[in-house]
Amino acid sequence: MSVIVAVKDKKTGEITIGCDSQVSCGNLKSSLKDNGFSKIWNYDLEGYTIIGGVGSLRDIQLIQTDDSLITQEDLILKGIDYRFVVRDFFTRIYETLKTYNRLTVSEQGVVAPIINSKFILVHNDNAWVIDMDGSVTEIDDYLVLGSGEEVAIGVLENNKNKKPKQRIEEAIKACADTTLYVNSKIVYMKAKQKVNLKSLLKVIQSSIEQSK
């Protein structure tokens, strides 16, 4: 399963995200090699958007290689916000996994199919976790998904006076000490921040209307 931890800097609003590097197959485990694959990755070349996933390695690879999850129209016109994540982003993940027969259906077939992995989206100064049933949690101080969530949360609740990277390191190492599916080789990323074009357009429009 592995674990991903994201922490928001209270002063700057910057979000740092970290994950371990272990993968497992049956009863065997190994660390990810430097082959371009990680459980967290930059979705855009500029580094404003980061996506990550825990659960099925196949699911994560499919989502990592999907270039249609976020479009230029989304970035410029819609904006990446809670509504977008709930209605659009999860739907695109769901449809991609459905295309490759990666959904789980109940034995009776009467319950809506669910995905077998959890994902996180970090954009500028915000982040959201997408659970297996499509429910979305928005970041306040931190977000955790994967193996050893309870352990990581316990650590993060008690190290709030430390810097984000140190908080993440302590949380993931605690998971590695107590969970079979996590190791202590950590990958870190930080999302860049930029002006929200949607908000900027609203400010400009408001200023124009006031000047009339």
PDB file of C-alpha atoms in Angstrom:
ATOM      1  CA  MET A   1       0.000   0.000   0.000  1.00  0.00           C
ATOM      2  CA  SER A   2       2.731   2.543   1.007  1.00  0.00           C
ATOM      3  CA  VAL A   3       2.077   5.962   2.561  1.00  0.00           C
ATOM      4  CA  ILE A   4       1.937   9.581   1.372  1.00  0.00           C
ATOM      5  CA  VAL A   5       2.004  12.592   3.683  1.00  0.00           C
ATOM      6  CA  ALA A   6       1.343  16.231   2.730  1.00  0.00           C
ATOM      7  CA  VAL A   7       1.902  19.145   5.109  1.00  0.00           C
ATOM      8  CA  LYS A   8       0.945  22.792   4.596  1.00  0.00           C
ATOM      9  CA  ASP A   9       3.262  25.536   5.825  1.00  0.00           C
ATOM     10  CA  LYS A  10       1.131  27.816   7.985  1.00  0.00           C
ATOM     11  CA  LYS A  11       3.204  30.908   7.181  1.00  0.00           C
ATOM     12  CA  THR A  12       3.754  30.604   3.425  1.00  0.00           C
ATOM     13  CA  GLY A  13       0.906  28.297   2.388  1.00  0.00           C
ATOM     14  CA  GLU A  14       3.383  26.068   0.550  1.00  0.00           C
ATOM     15  CA  ILE A  15       2.593  22.359   0.534  1.00  0.00           C
ATOM     16  CA  THR A  16       5.355  19.783   0.909  1.00  0.00           C
ATOM     17  CA  ILE A  17       4.544  16.178   0.082  1.00  0.00           C
ATOM     18  CA  GLY A  18       6.516  13.043   0.790  1.00  0.00           C
ATOM     19  CA  CYS A  19       6.165   9.306   0.224  1.00  0.00           C
ATOM     20  CA  ASP A  20       8.071   6.137   0.926  1.00  0.00           C
ATOM     21  CA  SER A  21       9.614   4.063  -1.866  1.00  0.00           C
ATOM     22  CA  GLN A  22       8.480   0.517  -1.125  1.00  0.00           C
ATOM     23  CA  VAL A  23       6.487  -1.680  -3.467  1.00  0.00           C
ATOM     24  CA  SER A  24       5.213  -5.153  -2.672  1.00  0.00           C
ATOM     25  CA  CYS A  25       4.122  -8.169  -4.659  1.00  0.00           C
ATOM     26  CA  GLY A  26       2.521 -10.890  -2.573  1.00  0.00           C
ATOM     27  CA  ASN A  27       4.868 -11.503   0.350  1.00  0.00           C
ATOM     28  CA  LEU A  28       7.835  -9.851  -1.364  1.00  0.00           C
ATOM     29  CA  LYS A  29       8.877  -6.225  -1.055  1.00  0.00           C
ATOM     30  CA  SER A  30      11.410  -3.994  -2.776  1.00  0.00           C
ATOM     31  CA  SER A  31      12.272  -0.322  -3.223  1.00  0.00           C
ATOM     32  CA  LEU A  32      11.425   1.667  -6.326  1.00  0.00           C
ATOM     33  CA  LYS A  33      14.376   2.207  -8.633  1.00  0.00           C
ATOM     34  CA  ASP A  34      15.293   5.462 -10.364  1.00  0.00           C
ATOM     35  CA  ASN A  35      13.350   4.649 -13.525  1.00  0.00           C
ATOM     36  CA  GLY A  36      11.137   7.714 -13.638  1.00  0.00           C
ATOM     37  CA  PHE A  37       8.346   6.186 -11.561  1.00  0.00           C
ATOM     38  CA  SER A  38       7.385   7.435  -8.117  1.00  0.00           C
ATOM     39  CA  LYS A  39       4.223   7.355  -6.040  1.00  0.00           C
ATOM     40  CA  ILE A  40       4.175  11.171  -6.304  1.00  0.00           C
ATOM     41  CA  TRP A  41       4.924  13.086  -9.500  1.00  0.00           C
ATOM     42  CA  ASN A  42       4.697  16.500 -11.153  1.00  0.00           C
ATOM     43  CA  TYR A  43       1.692  16.615 -13.457  1.00  0.00           C
ATOM     44  CA  ASP A  44       2.889  19.775 -15.200  1.00  0.00           C
ATOM     45  CA  LEU A  45       6.406  20.718 -16.224  1.00  0.00           C
ATOM     46  CA  GLU A  46       6.311  23.895 -14.115  1.00  0.00           C
ATOM     47  CA  GLY A  47       5.732  22.009 -10.859  1.00  0.00           C
ATOM     48  CA  TYR A  48       2.499  23.713  -9.802  1.00  0.00           C
ATOM     49  CA  THR A  49       0.523  20.464  -9.727  1.00  0.00           C
ATOM     50  CA  ILE A  50       1.509  17.198  -8.027  1.00  0.00           C
ATOM     51  CA  ILE A  51      -0.444  13.932  -8.075  1.00  0.00           C
ATOM     52  CA  GLY A  52       0.205  10.840  -5.968  1.00  0.00           C
ATOM     53  CA  GLY A  53      -1.368   7.467  -5.305  1.00  0.00           C
ATOM     54  CA  VAL A  54      -1.255   4.493  -2.968  1.00  0.00           C
ATOM     55  CA  GLY A  55      -2.776   1.056  -3.428  1.00  0.00           C
ATOM     56  CA  SER A  56      -2.463  -0.891  -6.651  1.00  0.00           C
ATOM     57  CA  LEU A  57       0.780  -0.271  -8.528  1.00  0.00           C
ATOM     58  CA  ARG A  58      -1.054  -0.843 -11.821  1.00  0.00           C
ATOM     59  CA  ASP A  59      -3.661   1.801 -10.940  1.00  0.00           C
ATOM     60  CA  ILE A  60      -0.989   4.338 -10.066  1.00  0.00           C
ATOM     61  CA  GLN A  61       0.927   3.673 -13.297  1.00  0.00           C
ATOM     62  CA  LEU A  62      -2.234   4.133 -15.360  1.00  0.00           C
ATOM     63  CA  ILE A  63      -3.032   7.449 -13.686  1.00  0.00           C
ATOM     64  CA  GLN A  64       0.567   8.658 -13.897  1.00  0.00           C
ATOM     65  CA  THR A  65       0.555   8.144 -17.671  1.00  0.00           C
ATOM     66  CA  ASP A  66      -2.859   9.784 -18.228  1.00  0.00           C
ATOM     67  CA  ASP A  67      -2.448  13.252 -19.761  1.00  0.00           C
ATOM     68  CA  SER A  68      -6.174  14.080 -19.749  1.00  0.00           C
ATOM     69  CA  LEU A  69      -6.769  14.449 -16.005  1.00  0.00           C
ATOM     70  CA  ILE A  70      -6.326  18.236 -16.009  1.00  0.00           C
ATOM     71  CA  THR A  71      -6.689  20.393 -19.124  1.00  0.00           C
ATOM     72  CA  GLN A  72      -5.666  23.958 -19.940  1.00  0.00           C
ATOM     73  CA  GLU A  73      -9.346  24.862 -19.840  1.00  0.00           C
ATOM     74  CA  ASP A  74      -9.521  23.540 -16.282  1.00  0.00           C
ATOM     75  CA  LEU A  75      -6.532  25.636 -15.245  1.00  0.00           C
ATOM     76  CA  ILE A  76      -7.615  28.869 -16.921  1.00  0.00           C
ATOM     77  CA  LEU A  77     -11.419  28.865 -16.851  1.00  0.00           C
ATOM     78  CA  LYS A  78     -12.697  26.431 -14.225  1.00  0.00           C
ATOM     79  CA  GLY A  79      -9.898  26.629 -11.695  1.00  0.00           C
ATOM     80  CA  ILE A  80      -8.607  23.739  -9.610  1.00  0.00           C
ATOM     81  CA  ASP A  81     -10.773  23.776  -6.511  1.00  0.00           C
ATOM     82  CA  TYR A  82     -12.880  21.490  -4.312  1.00  0.00           C
ATOM     83  CA  ARG A  83     -15.765  21.409  -6.799  1.00  0.00           C
ATOM     84  CA  PHE A  84     -13.421  20.485  -9.653  1.00  0.00           C
ATOM     85  CA  VAL A  85     -11.847  17.647  -7.651  1.00  0.00           C
ATOM     86  CA  VAL A  86     -15.219  16.220  -6.589  1.00  0.00           C
ATOM     87  CA  ARG A  87     -16.973  16.457  -9.953  1.00  0.00           C
ATOM     88  CA  ASP A  88     -14.270  16.313 -12.627  1.00  0.00           C
ATOM     89  CA  PHE A  89     -10.968  15.007 -11.333  1.00  0.00           C
ATOM     90  CA  PHE A  90     -12.341  11.908  -9.612  1.00  0.00           C
ATOM     91  CA  THR A  91     -14.590  11.163 -12.602  1.00  0.00           C
ATOM     92  CA  ARG A  92     -11.584  11.159 -14.943  1.00  0.00           C
ATOM     93  CA  ILE A  93      -9.629   8.855 -12.639  1.00  0.00           C
ATOM     94  CA  TYR A  94     -12.650   6.568 -12.420  1.00  0.00           C
ATOM     95  CA  GLU A  95     -13.137   6.444 -16.192  1.00  0.00           C
ATOM     96  CA  THR A  96      -9.470   5.685 -16.835  1.00  0.00           C
ATOM     97  CA  LEU A  97      -9.462   2.803 -14.364  1.00  0.00           C
ATOM     98  CA  LYS A  98     -12.797   1.570 -15.731  1.00  0.00           C
ATOM     99  CA  THR A  99     -11.357   1.487 -19.260  1.00  0.00           C
ATOM    100  CA  TYR A 100      -8.638  -0.888 -18.094  1.00  0.00           C
ATOM    101  CA  ASN A 101     -10.980  -3.042 -15.968  1.00  0.00           C
ATOM    102  CA  ARG A 102      -9.510  -1.862 -12.683  1.00  0.00           C
ATOM    103  CA  LEU A 103     -12.772  -1.394 -10.735  1.00  0.00           C
ATOM    104  CA  THR A 104     -14.218  -3.610  -8.001  1.00  0.00           C
ATOM    105  CA  VAL A 105     -17.916  -4.550  -8.004  1.00  0.00           C
ATOM    106  CA  SER A 106     -19.775  -6.271  -5.173  1.00  0.00           C
ATOM    107  CA  GLU A 107     -20.688  -9.929  -5.605  1.00  0.00           C
ATOM    108  CA  GLN A 108     -24.358  -9.016  -6.029  1.00  0.00           C
ATOM    109  CA  GLY A 109     -23.468  -6.358  -8.570  1.00  0.00           C
ATOM    110  CA  VAL A 110     -25.884  -3.892  -6.999  1.00  0.00           C
ATOM    111  CA  VAL A 111     -23.337  -1.575  -5.375  1.00  0.00           C
ATOM    112  CA  ALA A 112     -21.585   1.044  -7.491  1.00  0.00           C
ATOM    113  CA  PRO A 113     -18.063  -0.013  -8.513  1.00  0.00           C
ATOM    114  CA  ILE A 114     -15.229   1.484  -6.475  1.00  0.00           C
ATOM    115  CA  ILE A 115     -11.582   2.109  -7.255  1.00  0.00           C
ATOM    116  CA  ASN A 116      -8.897   0.102  -5.493  1.00  0.00           C
ATOM    117  CA  SER A 117      -6.478   2.935  -4.778  1.00  0.00           C
ATOM    118  CA  LYS A 118      -6.389   6.349  -3.113  1.00  0.00           C
ATOM    119  CA  PHE A 119      -5.039   9.482  -4.754  1.00  0.00           C
ATOM    120  CA  ILE A 120      -3.880  12.938  -3.743  1.00  0.00           C
ATOM    121  CA  LEU A 121      -3.893  16.116  -5.818  1.00  0.00           C
ATOM    122  CA  VAL A 122      -1.745  19.088  -4.813  1.00  0.00           C
ATOM    123  CA  HIS A 123      -2.191  22.349  -6.717  1.00  0.00           C
ATOM    124  CA  ASN A 124      -0.514  25.586  -5.698  1.00  0.00           C
ATOM    125  CA  ASP A 125      -1.426  26.055  -2.025  1.00  0.00           C
ATOM    126  CA  ASN A 126      -4.166  23.448  -1.720  1.00  0.00           C
ATOM    127  CA  ALA A 127      -4.449  19.664  -1.630  1.00  0.00           C
ATOM    128  CA  TRP A 128      -7.162  17.017  -1.665  1.00  0.00           C
ATOM    129  CA  VAL A 129      -7.286  13.283  -0.968  1.00  0.00           C
ATOM    130  CA  ILE A 130      -9.608  11.203  -3.163  1.00  0.00           C
ATOM    131  CA  ASP A 131     -10.743   8.056  -1.333  1.00  0.00           C
ATOM    132  CA  MET A 132     -11.752   4.751  -2.925  1.00  0.00           C
ATOM    133  CA  ASP A 133     -15.443   5.674  -2.935  1.00  0.00           C
ATOM    134  CA  GLY A 134     -14.801   9.064  -4.501  1.00  0.00           C
ATOM    135  CA  SER A 135     -15.144  11.099  -1.317  1.00  0.00           C
ATOM    136  CA  VAL A 136     -12.794  14.077  -1.098  1.00  0.00           C
ATOM    137  CA  THR A 137     -10.927  15.543   1.889  1.00  0.00           C
ATOM    138  CA  GLU A 138      -9.338  18.998   1.657  1.00  0.00           C
ATOM    139  CA  ILE A 139      -6.131  19.869   3.460  1.00  0.00           C
ATOM    140  CA  ASP A 140      -6.113  21.963   6.618  1.00  0.00           C
ATOM    141  CA  ASP A 141      -2.803  21.240   8.322  1.00  0.00           C
ATOM    142  CA  TYR A 142      -1.895  17.882   6.785  1.00  0.00           C
ATOM    143  CA  LEU A 143      -3.217  14.925   4.783  1.00  0.00           C
ATOM    144  CA  VAL A 144      -2.256  11.251   5.042  1.00  0.00           C
ATOM    145  CA  LEU A 145      -3.171   8.305   2.830  1.00  0.00           C
ATOM    146  CA  GLY A 146      -1.985   4.722   2.802  1.00  0.00           C
ATOM    147  CA  SER A 147      -0.616   2.162   5.234  1.00  0.00           C
ATOM    148  CA  GLY A 148      -0.133   3.294   8.800  1.00  0.00           C
ATOM    149  CA  GLU A 149      -2.413   6.335   8.496  1.00  0.00           C
ATOM    150  CA  GLU A 150      -3.231   6.248  12.215  1.00  0.00           C
ATOM    151  CA  VAL A 151       0.459   6.141  13.130  1.00  0.00           C
ATOM    152  CA  ALA A 152       1.293   9.066  10.834  1.00  0.00           C
ATOM    153  CA  ILE A 153      -1.629  11.127  12.147  1.00  0.00           C
ATOM    154  CA  GLY A 154      -0.476  10.539  15.714  1.00  0.00           C
ATOM    155  CA  VAL A 155       2.982  11.857  14.869  1.00  0.00           C
ATOM    156  CA  LEU A 156       1.661  14.856  12.919  1.00  0.00           C
ATOM    157  CA  GLU A 157      -0.623  15.848  15.769  1.00  0.00           C
ATOM    158  CA  ASN A 158       2.386  16.037  18.062  1.00  0.00           C
ATOM    159  CA  ASN A 159       5.038  17.736  15.899  1.00  0.00           C
ATOM    160  CA  LYS A 160       3.130  20.803  14.702  1.00  0.00           C
ATOM    161  CA  ASN A 161       5.892  23.159  15.867  1.00  0.00           C
ATOM    162  CA  LYS A 162       8.394  21.654  13.395  1.00  0.00           C
ATOM    163  CA  LYS A 163       9.008  22.392   9.718  1.00  0.00           C
ATOM    164  CA  PRO A 164       6.903  20.529   7.109  1.00  0.00           C
ATOM    165  CA  LYS A 165       9.725  18.348   5.765  1.00  0.00           C
ATOM    166  CA  GLN A 166      10.754  17.257   9.251  1.00  0.00           C
ATOM    167  CA  ARG A 167       7.132  16.496  10.168  1.00  0.00           C
ATOM    168  CA  ILE A 168       6.763  14.334   7.068  1.00  0.00           C
ATOM    169  CA  GLU A 169      10.032  12.512   7.742  1.00  0.00           C
ATOM    170  CA  GLU A 170       9.029  11.675  11.316  1.00  0.00           C
ATOM    171  CA  ALA A 171       5.561  10.507  10.245  1.00  0.00           C
ATOM    172  CA  ILE A 172       6.780   8.234   7.444  1.00  0.00           C
ATOM    173  CA  LYS A 173       9.607   6.773   9.523  1.00  0.00           C
ATOM    174  CA  ALA A 174       7.114   5.960  12.269  1.00  0.00           C
ATOM    175  CA  CYS A 175       5.003   4.139   9.674  1.00  0.00           C
ATOM    176  CA  ALA A 176       8.078   2.278   8.455  1.00  0.00           C
ATOM    177  CA  ASP A 177       8.819   1.137  12.007  1.00  0.00           C
ATOM    178  CA  THR A 178       5.315  -0.238  12.544  1.00  0.00           C
ATOM    179  CA  THR A 179       3.996  -1.183   9.085  1.00  0.00           C
ATOM    180  CA  LEU A 180       5.127  -3.944   6.738  1.00  0.00           C
ATOM    181  CA  TYR A 181       4.181  -2.011   3.597  1.00  0.00           C
ATOM    182  CA  VAL A 182       6.237   1.150   4.230  1.00  0.00           C
ATOM    183  CA  ASN A 183       9.990   1.777   4.171  1.00  0.00           C
ATOM    184  CA  SER A 184      12.045   4.758   5.305  1.00  0.00           C
ATOM    185  CA  LYS A 185      13.434   5.773   1.891  1.00  0.00           C
ATOM    186  CA  ILE A 186      11.508   9.027   1.384  1.00  0.00           C
ATOM    187  CA  VAL A 187      10.870  11.074  -1.748  1.00  0.00           C
ATOM    188  CA  TYR A 188       9.967  14.745  -1.236  1.00  0.00           C
ATOM    189  CA  MET A 189       8.327  17.290  -3.527  1.00  0.00           C
ATOM    190  CA  LYS A 190       7.011  20.824  -3.065  1.00  0.00           C
ATOM    191  CA  ALA A 191       4.306  22.434  -5.182  1.00  0.00           C
ATOM    192  CA  LYS A 192       5.138  25.852  -6.595  1.00  0.00           C
ATOM    193  CA  GLN A 193       2.646  28.646  -6.088  1.00  0.00           C
ATOM    194  CA  LYS A 194       1.277  31.026  -8.687  1.00  0.00           C
ATOM    195  CA  VAL A 195      -1.563  33.474  -9.064  1.00  0.00           C
ATOM    196  CA  ASN A 196      -4.964  31.805  -9.442  1.00  0.00           C
ATOM    197  CA  LEU A 197      -6.117  33.074 -12.844  1.00  0.00           C
ATOM    198  CA  LYS A 198      -9.767  32.479 -12.050  1.00  0.00           C
ATOM    199  CA  SER A 199      -9.533  34.596  -8.907  1.00  0.00           C
ATOM    200  CA  LEU A 200      -7.509  37.241 -10.730  1.00  0.00           C
ATOM    201  CA  LEU A 201     -10.159  37.531 -13.460  1.00  0.00           C
ATOM    202  CA  LYS A 202     -12.837  38.012 -10.804  1.00  0.00           C
ATOM    203  CA  VAL A 203     -10.806  40.800  -9.178  1.00  0.00           C
ATOM    204  CA  ILE A 204     -10.262  42.511 -12.538  1.00  0.00           C
ATOM    205  CA  GLN A 205     -13.936  42.204 -13.451  1.00  0.00           C
ATOM    206  CA  SER A 206     -14.954  43.607 -10.067  1.00  0.00           C
ATOM    207  CA  SER A 207     -12.574  46.539 -10.470  1.00  0.00           C
ATOM    208  CA  ILE A 208     -13.965  47.322 -13.936  1.00  0.00           C
ATOM    209  CA  GLU A 209     -17.540  47.279 -12.660  1.00  0.00           C
ATOM    210  CA  GLN A 210     -16.668  49.573  -9.744  1.00  0.00           C
ATOM    211  CA  SER A 211     -14.970  52.070 -12.061  1.00  0.00           C
ATOM    212  CA  LYS A 212     -18.085  52.449 -14.250  1.00  0.00           C
TER     213      LYS A 212
END
